[in-house]
Coordinates of C-alpha atoms and ligand atoms in Angstrom, one line a residue:
M1 CA 24.0 10.8 20.9
R2 CA 22.3 13.2 18.5
S3 CA 25.6 14.7 17.7
I4 CA 26.9 11.4 16.2
V5 CA 23.8 10.2 14.5
R6 CA 23.4 10.3 10.7
K7 CA 22.2 13.8 10.0
S8 CA 19.6 12.6 7.4
I9 CA 17.5 10.9 10.1
L10 CA 17.0 14.0 12.3
D11 CA 14.1 15.4 10.3
V12 CA 12.4 12.0 9.8
T13 CA 9.0 11.8 11.5
P14 CA 8.5 8.1 12.5
Y15 CA 5.5 6.5 10.8
L16 CA 2.4 6.7 12.9
P17 CA 0.3 3.6 12.5
G18 CA -3.4 3.3 13.2
K19 CA -4.0 2.3 16.8
P20 CA -4.3 -1.4 17.5
I21 CA -7.7 -2.6 18.7
E22 CA -6.3 -4.0 21.9
E23 CA -4.7 -0.7 22.8
V24 CA -8.0 1.2 22.4
K25 CA -9.9 -1.3 24.5
R26 CA -7.3 -1.1 27.2
E27 CA -7.0 2.7 27.2
L28 CA -10.6 3.6 27.0
G29 CA -12.0 0.6 28.8
L30 CA -14.2 -0.4 25.8
K31 CA -15.3 -4.0 25.1
D32 CA -16.4 -3.6 21.5
V33 CA -13.9 -1.8 19.2
V34 CA -13.8 -1.9 15.4
K35 CA -10.8 -0.9 13.4
L36 CA -11.3 0.7 10.0
A37 CA -8.0 2.5 10.0
S38 CA -5.3 0.6 8.2
N39 CA -6.8 -0.7 5.0
E40 CA -6.5 -4.2 6.2
S41 CA -8.9 -7.0 5.2
P42 CA -11.6 -7.4 7.8
F43 CA -11.7 -11.1 6.9
S44 CA -9.4 -13.9 8.4
P45 CA -7.2 -15.7 5.9
S46 CA -9.0 -18.6 4.3
P47 CA -9.3 -21.9 6.1
K48 CA -6.9 -23.5 3.7
V49 CA -4.4 -20.7 4.4
L50 CA -4.7 -21.1 8.1
E51 CA -4.2 -24.9 7.8
T52 CA -1.1 -24.3 5.7
I53 CA 0.3 -21.9 8.4
T54 CA -0.2 -24.5 11.1
R55 CA 1.6 -27.1 9.1
A56 CA 4.4 -24.8 8.2
A57 CA 4.8 -23.9 11.9
R58 CA 6.4 -27.3 12.6
D59 CA 9.5 -26.2 10.7
L60 CA 10.0 -22.9 12.5
N61 CA 13.2 -24.2 14.0
R62 CA 14.7 -23.9 10.5
Y63 CA 15.7 -20.7 8.7
P64 CA 13.3 -19.8 5.9
D65 CA 14.1 -20.4 2.3
G66 CA 15.9 -17.1 1.4
G67 CA 15.0 -17.6 -2.2
C68 CA 11.3 -18.3 -1.6
Y69 CA 11.5 -21.1 -4.2
H70 CA 7.9 -22.5 -4.2
L71 CA 6.2 -19.1 -4.0
R72 CA 8.5 -17.7 -6.7
Q73 CA 7.6 -20.6 -9.1
A74 CA 3.9 -20.1 -8.5
L75 CA 4.0 -16.3 -8.8
S76 CA 6.2 -16.3 -11.9
R77 CA 3.7 -18.6 -13.6
R78 CA 0.8 -16.4 -12.5
L79 CA 2.3 -13.2 -13.7
G80 CA 4.0 -14.5 -16.8
V81 CA 7.5 -13.3 -15.8
E82 CA 10.7 -15.2 -15.2
G83 CA 11.6 -16.2 -11.6
N84 CA 14.6 -13.8 -11.7
Q85 CA 12.2 -10.9 -12.3
I86 CA 10.7 -11.2 -8.8
I87 CA 12.0 -10.1 -5.4
F88 CA 10.1 -10.8 -2.1
G89 CA 10.0 -8.4 0.8
N90 CA 8.9 -8.3 4.5
G91 CA 5.8 -6.5 3.3
S92 CA 5.9 -4.4 0.1
D93 CA 7.2 -1.6 2.3
E94 CA 10.5 -3.4 2.2
I95 CA 10.6 -3.4 -1.6
I96 CA 10.3 0.5 -1.3
V97 CA 13.1 0.5 1.3
M98 CA 15.3 -1.8 -0.9
A99 CA 14.8 0.3 -4.0
V100 CA 15.8 3.5 -2.1
R101 CA 18.8 1.7 -0.5
A102 CA 20.0 0.4 -3.9
F103 CA 19.5 3.5 -6.0
V104 CA 19.4 6.7 -3.9
E105 CA 22.5 8.5 -2.6
K106 CA 22.8 11.5 -0.4
G107 CA 21.8 14.6 -2.4
D108 CA 19.8 12.7 -5.0
E109 CA 16.2 13.7 -5.6
V110 CA 13.1 11.6 -5.5
I111 CA 9.7 12.8 -6.8
L112 CA 6.5 11.9 -5.1
A113 CA 2.9 13.1 -4.8
R114 CA 1.5 14.8 -1.7
P115 CA -0.4 13.6 0.1
S116 CA 0.8 10.1 -0.6
F117 CA 2.0 6.9 1.1
L118 CA 4.4 8.1 3.8
I119 CA 7.0 5.3 3.5
Y120 CA 8.3 6.8 0.2
E121 CA 9.2 9.9 2.0
I122 CA 10.5 8.3 5.2
A123 CA 12.8 5.8 3.3
S124 CA 14.1 8.6 1.0
K125 CA 14.8 11.0 3.8
I126 CA 16.8 8.4 5.7
A127 CA 18.9 8.0 2.5
G128 CA 19.6 11.7 2.6
A129 CA 17.5 12.4 -0.6
Q130 CA 15.8 15.7 -1.3
M131 CA 12.0 15.4 -1.7
K132 CA 10.3 16.9 -4.7
A133 CA 6.7 16.7 -3.6
V134 CA 4.0 17.5 -6.2
S135 CA 0.5 18.2 -4.9
L136 CA -2.4 16.1 -6.1
K137 CA -4.9 17.9 -8.4
D138 CA -8.5 16.9 -7.6
F139 CA -7.1 14.0 -5.7
R140 CA -5.3 12.6 -8.8
Y141 CA -1.6 12.6 -9.7
D142 CA -0.5 15.8 -11.4
L143 CA 1.8 14.0 -13.9
S144 CA 2.8 17.2 -15.8
G145 CA 3.8 18.7 -12.5
M146 CA 5.8 15.7 -11.7
K147 CA 7.5 15.8 -15.1
K148 CA 8.5 19.5 -14.4
A149 CA 10.0 18.4 -11.1
V150 CA 12.5 16.1 -12.9
T151 CA 16.1 17.4 -12.7
K152 CA 19.6 15.9 -13.3
K153 CA 19.5 14.6 -9.8
T154 CA 16.2 12.7 -10.0
K155 CA 16.6 9.0 -9.2
I156 CA 13.2 7.6 -8.4
I157 CA 9.6 8.7 -9.1
F158 CA 7.1 7.1 -6.8
I159 CA 3.7 6.4 -8.1
G160 CA 1.1 4.8 -5.8
N161 CA -1.4 3.3 -8.2
P162 CA -4.0 3.5 -6.8
D163 CA -2.5 5.6 -4.1
N164 CA -3.1 5.9 -0.5
P165 CA -4.9 8.1 0.9
A166 CA -6.5 9.3 -2.3
S167 CA -7.6 5.9 -3.6
T168 CA -7.5 7.2 -7.2
Y169 CA -5.5 5.7 -10.1
I170 CA -3.7 6.8 -13.2
T171 CA -4.6 5.1 -16.5
Q172 CA -2.6 3.0 -19.0
K173 CA -2.4 5.9 -21.4
E174 CA -1.3 8.3 -18.7
V175 CA 1.4 5.9 -17.6
V176 CA 2.8 5.2 -21.1
D177 CA 2.8 8.9 -22.0
F178 CA 4.6 9.7 -18.8
L179 CA 7.2 6.9 -19.3
R180 CA 7.9 8.1 -22.8
E181 CA 8.4 11.7 -21.9
I182 CA 10.9 11.1 -19.1
R183 CA 14.6 10.1 -19.2
R184 CA 15.1 6.3 -19.1
D185 CA 17.7 6.5 -16.3
I186 CA 15.1 7.3 -13.7
L187 CA 13.5 4.5 -11.8
F188 CA 9.7 4.5 -11.9
F189 CA 8.3 2.8 -8.8
F190 CA 4.7 1.7 -9.3
D191 CA 3.3 0.7 -5.9
E192 CA 0.2 -1.4 -6.6
A193 CA -0.7 -2.5 -3.1
Y194 CA -4.4 -2.2 -4.0
F195 CA -4.1 -3.8 -7.4
E196 CA -6.4 -6.7 -6.6
F197 CA -9.3 -4.4 -5.8
V198 CA -9.2 -2.4 -9.1
D199 CA -11.8 -3.2 -11.7
K200 CA -11.1 -0.7 -14.4
K201 CA -10.4 -1.4 -18.1
D202 CA -8.0 1.5 -18.4
Y203 CA -5.9 0.5 -15.3
P204 CA -2.3 0.0 -16.5
D205 CA -0.7 -3.4 -17.1
T206 CA 2.7 -2.4 -15.7
I207 CA 4.0 -6.0 -15.8
K208 CA 3.6 -6.0 -19.5
L209 CA 5.2 -2.6 -19.8
L210 CA 8.3 -4.1 -18.3
K211 CA 9.1 -5.5 -21.7
T212 CA 9.4 -2.0 -23.2
F213 CA 10.5 0.0 -20.3
K214 CA 13.5 -1.4 -18.3
N215 CA 13.3 1.3 -15.7
I216 CA 10.2 0.1 -13.8
I217 CA 9.6 -1.6 -10.5
V218 CA 6.1 -2.8 -9.7
S219 CA 5.3 -3.7 -6.1
R220 CA 2.3 -5.6 -4.8
T221 CA 1.4 -7.1 -1.4
F222 CA -0.4 -9.9 0.4
S223 CA -1.3 -7.4 3.1
K224 CA -4.5 -6.0 1.7
M225 CA -6.9 -8.2 -0.3
Y226 CA -5.1 -11.4 0.8
G227 CA -5.4 -10.5 4.5
L228 CA -1.8 -11.3 5.5
A229 CA -0.9 -7.9 6.9
G230 CA 0.3 -9.5 10.2
L231 CA 2.7 -11.9 8.4
R232 CA 4.4 -9.2 6.3
I233 CA 4.9 -10.3 2.7
G234 CA 5.0 -8.4 -0.5
Y235 CA 6.9 -8.5 -3.8
G236 CA 8.5 -6.5 -6.5
V237 CA 8.6 -7.3 -10.2
A238 CA 11.2 -5.8 -12.6
Q239 CA 13.8 -6.6 -15.2
P240 CA 16.4 -9.2 -14.0
E241 CA 19.1 -6.5 -13.9
V242 CA 17.0 -4.4 -11.5
I243 CA 16.1 -7.4 -9.3
D244 CA 19.8 -8.3 -9.1
L245 CA 20.7 -4.8 -7.8
L246 CA 17.9 -5.0 -5.2
N247 CA 19.1 -8.4 -4.1
R248 CA 22.4 -6.9 -3.1
V249 CA 20.7 -4.8 -0.4
R250 CA 18.2 -7.5 0.7
E251 CA 18.6 -9.2 4.1
P252 CA 19.2 -13.0 3.5
F253 CA 16.2 -14.2 5.4
N254 CA 13.9 -11.2 5.0
V255 CA 10.7 -13.2 4.4
N256 CA 9.7 -15.6 7.1
S257 CA 8.6 -19.2 6.4
L258 CA 5.0 -18.8 7.5
A259 CA 4.5 -15.9 5.2
Q260 CA 6.0 -17.8 2.3
A261 CA 3.7 -20.8 2.9
A262 CA 0.6 -18.6 3.5
A263 CA 1.2 -16.5 0.4
L264 CA 1.5 -19.6 -1.8
A265 CA -1.8 -21.0 -0.3
C266 CA -3.5 -17.7 -1.0
L267 CA -2.6 -17.9 -4.7
K268 CA -4.2 -21.4 -4.8
D269 CA -7.4 -20.2 -3.1
S270 CA -8.5 -17.5 -5.5
K271 CA -12.2 -18.2 -5.1
Y272 CA -12.2 -17.3 -1.4
Y273 CA -10.5 -14.0 -2.2
E274 CA -12.7 -13.2 -5.2
D275 CA -15.6 -13.4 -2.8
I276 CA -14.0 -11.0 -0.4
K277 CA -13.6 -8.5 -3.3
I278 CA -17.3 -8.7 -4.1
R279 CA -18.2 -8.2 -0.5
V280 CA -15.9 -5.2 -0.2
I281 CA -17.4 -3.6 -3.3
A282 CA -21.0 -4.1 -1.9
Q283 CA -20.1 -2.5 1.4
K284 CA -18.4 0.3 -0.4
R285 CA -21.7 1.1 -2.1
Y286 CA -23.4 1.1 1.3
F287 CA -20.8 3.6 2.6
C288 CA -21.1 5.9 -0.4
Q289 CA -24.9 5.9 -0.1
E290 CA -24.7 6.8 3.6
F291 CA -22.2 9.6 3.0
R292 CA -24.5 11.0 0.3
N293 CA -27.4 10.9 2.6
M294 CA -25.4 12.8 5.2
G295 CA -24.4 15.4 2.6
L296 CA -20.7 14.5 3.0
K297 CA -18.3 14.8 0.1
F298 CA -15.9 11.9 -0.5
V299 CA -13.4 10.5 -3.0
E300 CA -14.9 7.1 -3.9
G301 CA -11.7 5.8 -5.5
V302 CA -11.0 2.2 -6.6
T303 CA -9.7 0.6 -3.4
N304 CA -11.0 -0.8 -0.1
F305 CA -10.9 2.6 1.6
I306 CA -12.6 5.9 1.2
L307 CA -11.4 9.5 1.8
V308 CA -14.2 11.5 3.4
D309 CA -14.5 15.3 3.8
V310 CA -16.2 15.5 7.1
G311 CA -16.5 19.3 6.8
R312 CA -15.0 20.0 10.3
D313 CA -11.8 19.4 12.2
S314 CA -11.1 15.8 11.6
R315 CA -8.9 15.4 14.6
G316 CA -11.6 16.1 17.1
L317 CA -14.0 14.0 15.1
S318 CA -11.6 11.0 15.1
E319 CA -11.2 11.3 18.9
A320 CA -14.9 11.3 19.3
L321 CA -15.3 8.2 17.1
L322 CA -12.5 6.5 19.1
K323 CA -14.5 7.0 22.3
K324 CA -17.4 5.2 20.6
G325 CA -15.1 2.3 19.8
V326 CA -14.4 3.1 16.1
I327 CA -10.8 3.6 14.9
I328 CA -10.5 5.4 11.6
R329 CA -7.6 7.5 10.2
D330 CA -7.5 11.2 10.9
M331 CA -6.0 12.8 7.7
S332 CA -4.8 16.0 9.3
F333 CA -1.4 14.5 9.7
W334 CA -1.3 14.3 5.9
G335 CA -2.3 17.9 5.6
L336 CA -6.0 17.1 4.9
K337 CA -7.4 18.9 7.9
N338 CA -11.1 18.1 7.3
F339 CA -10.7 14.6 6.1
I340 CA -10.8 11.1 7.5
R341 CA -9.9 7.8 5.7
V342 CA -12.1 4.9 6.4
T343 CA -11.4 1.3 5.5
I344 CA -14.3 -0.9 4.3
G345 CA -14.9 -3.5 7.0
K346 CA -17.5 -6.2 7.6
P347 CA -21.2 -5.1 7.4
Q348 CA -21.6 -4.9 11.2
E349 CA -18.4 -2.9 11.6
N350 CA -19.4 -0.5 8.9
Q351 CA -22.9 0.0 10.4
K352 CA -21.3 0.7 13.8
F353 CA -19.1 3.3 12.1
I354 CA -22.0 5.0 10.3
R355 CA -24.0 5.1 13.6
A356 CA -21.1 6.6 15.5
L357 CA -20.4 9.1 12.7
K358 CA -24.1 10.2 12.7
A359 CA -23.9 10.6 16.5
V360 CA -20.8 12.8 16.5
I361 CA -21.7 15.0 13.5
Ligands
PLP401 C1 -0.8 -0.7 2.7 C2 0.1 -0.2 1.7 C3 1.3 -0.9 1.3 C4 1.6 -2.2 1.8 O1 2.4 -2.4 2.8 P1 2.9 -3.8 3.2 O2 4.3 -3.5 3.7 O3 2.9 -4.7 2.0 O4 2.0 -4.3 4.3 C5 2.1 -0.3 0.3 N1 1.8 0.8 -0.3 C6 0.6 1.5 0.0 C7 0.3 2.7 -0.8 C8 -0.2 1.0 1.0 O5 -1.3 1.7 1.3

């Protein structure tokens, strides 16, 4: 069947997710396994959110509201944008996929950083686009390098802000200068999956920038801080014209009803999630202190995960950690041969990881 398949997918490497806890338990015969590999929240959704999901489950015989009416109302109020400036996705991954589907044709170019979030590249390759990958400099975006990569064929520039796996961000001033210097008929995709964790005064207000720059999409998610990774819900914000174009390639019932109800309940339960943020930041301090004590270099970043230079083959190290019941992300697949990425978990999980790391190093 390879001879009749779309040529563009032949050099796509399927996304390799972090191993699920159950799989590691089964395969290695372990009882106690912690997962610090996929930047998920270690905390269950709030009691109110869980209650809402239970209630919403009674209507699972019905199709979901394709327009996400209640969630759209709440979010548009929260963000200060019109309802027709928002699109919801089955995870924010789907916003990326829809943007590529709507804007990128075979032979077009997209610009992205390397290493960066793999979905930008996978979605673009499927569409038959050419990748213009610009290496990070000191683990930050090289914006002048990205500017130089622009050609007549450029359609989208992907900016993970903060990005994964580097965890660093670009500032308001950097964003505005960059937007000013580049043609307005290129779409800037700002992926703000970790937006809720960032506490920096110079972090850009991209939603506000939408008023001046019509060529922006901002995506965010309920998967990280809000702990709904398993339900799959994220959103994109843009000018109505851009949202209208994205809606043409959206599946009619792309966001399930439990996800819609749960996301709305999350927005109403800010206190619970503010607390989680405080705990994550405290645990991040613990990690950084331990890494310093061990003499390991790391990129502290502004998210709920840390990129660590383990000073040796990260693949072997990751396998050794797995045998001790700790799942982290080996970064060699991203071209960072001596690096691992570790998500900040609950105190006990983090301590287990540090103990295991000390044992294998
Ligand atoms: C986790 C992550 C996402 C979010 O994915 P969802 O589909 O919303 O779960 C998006 N972008 C980056 C950079 C991420 O790390």
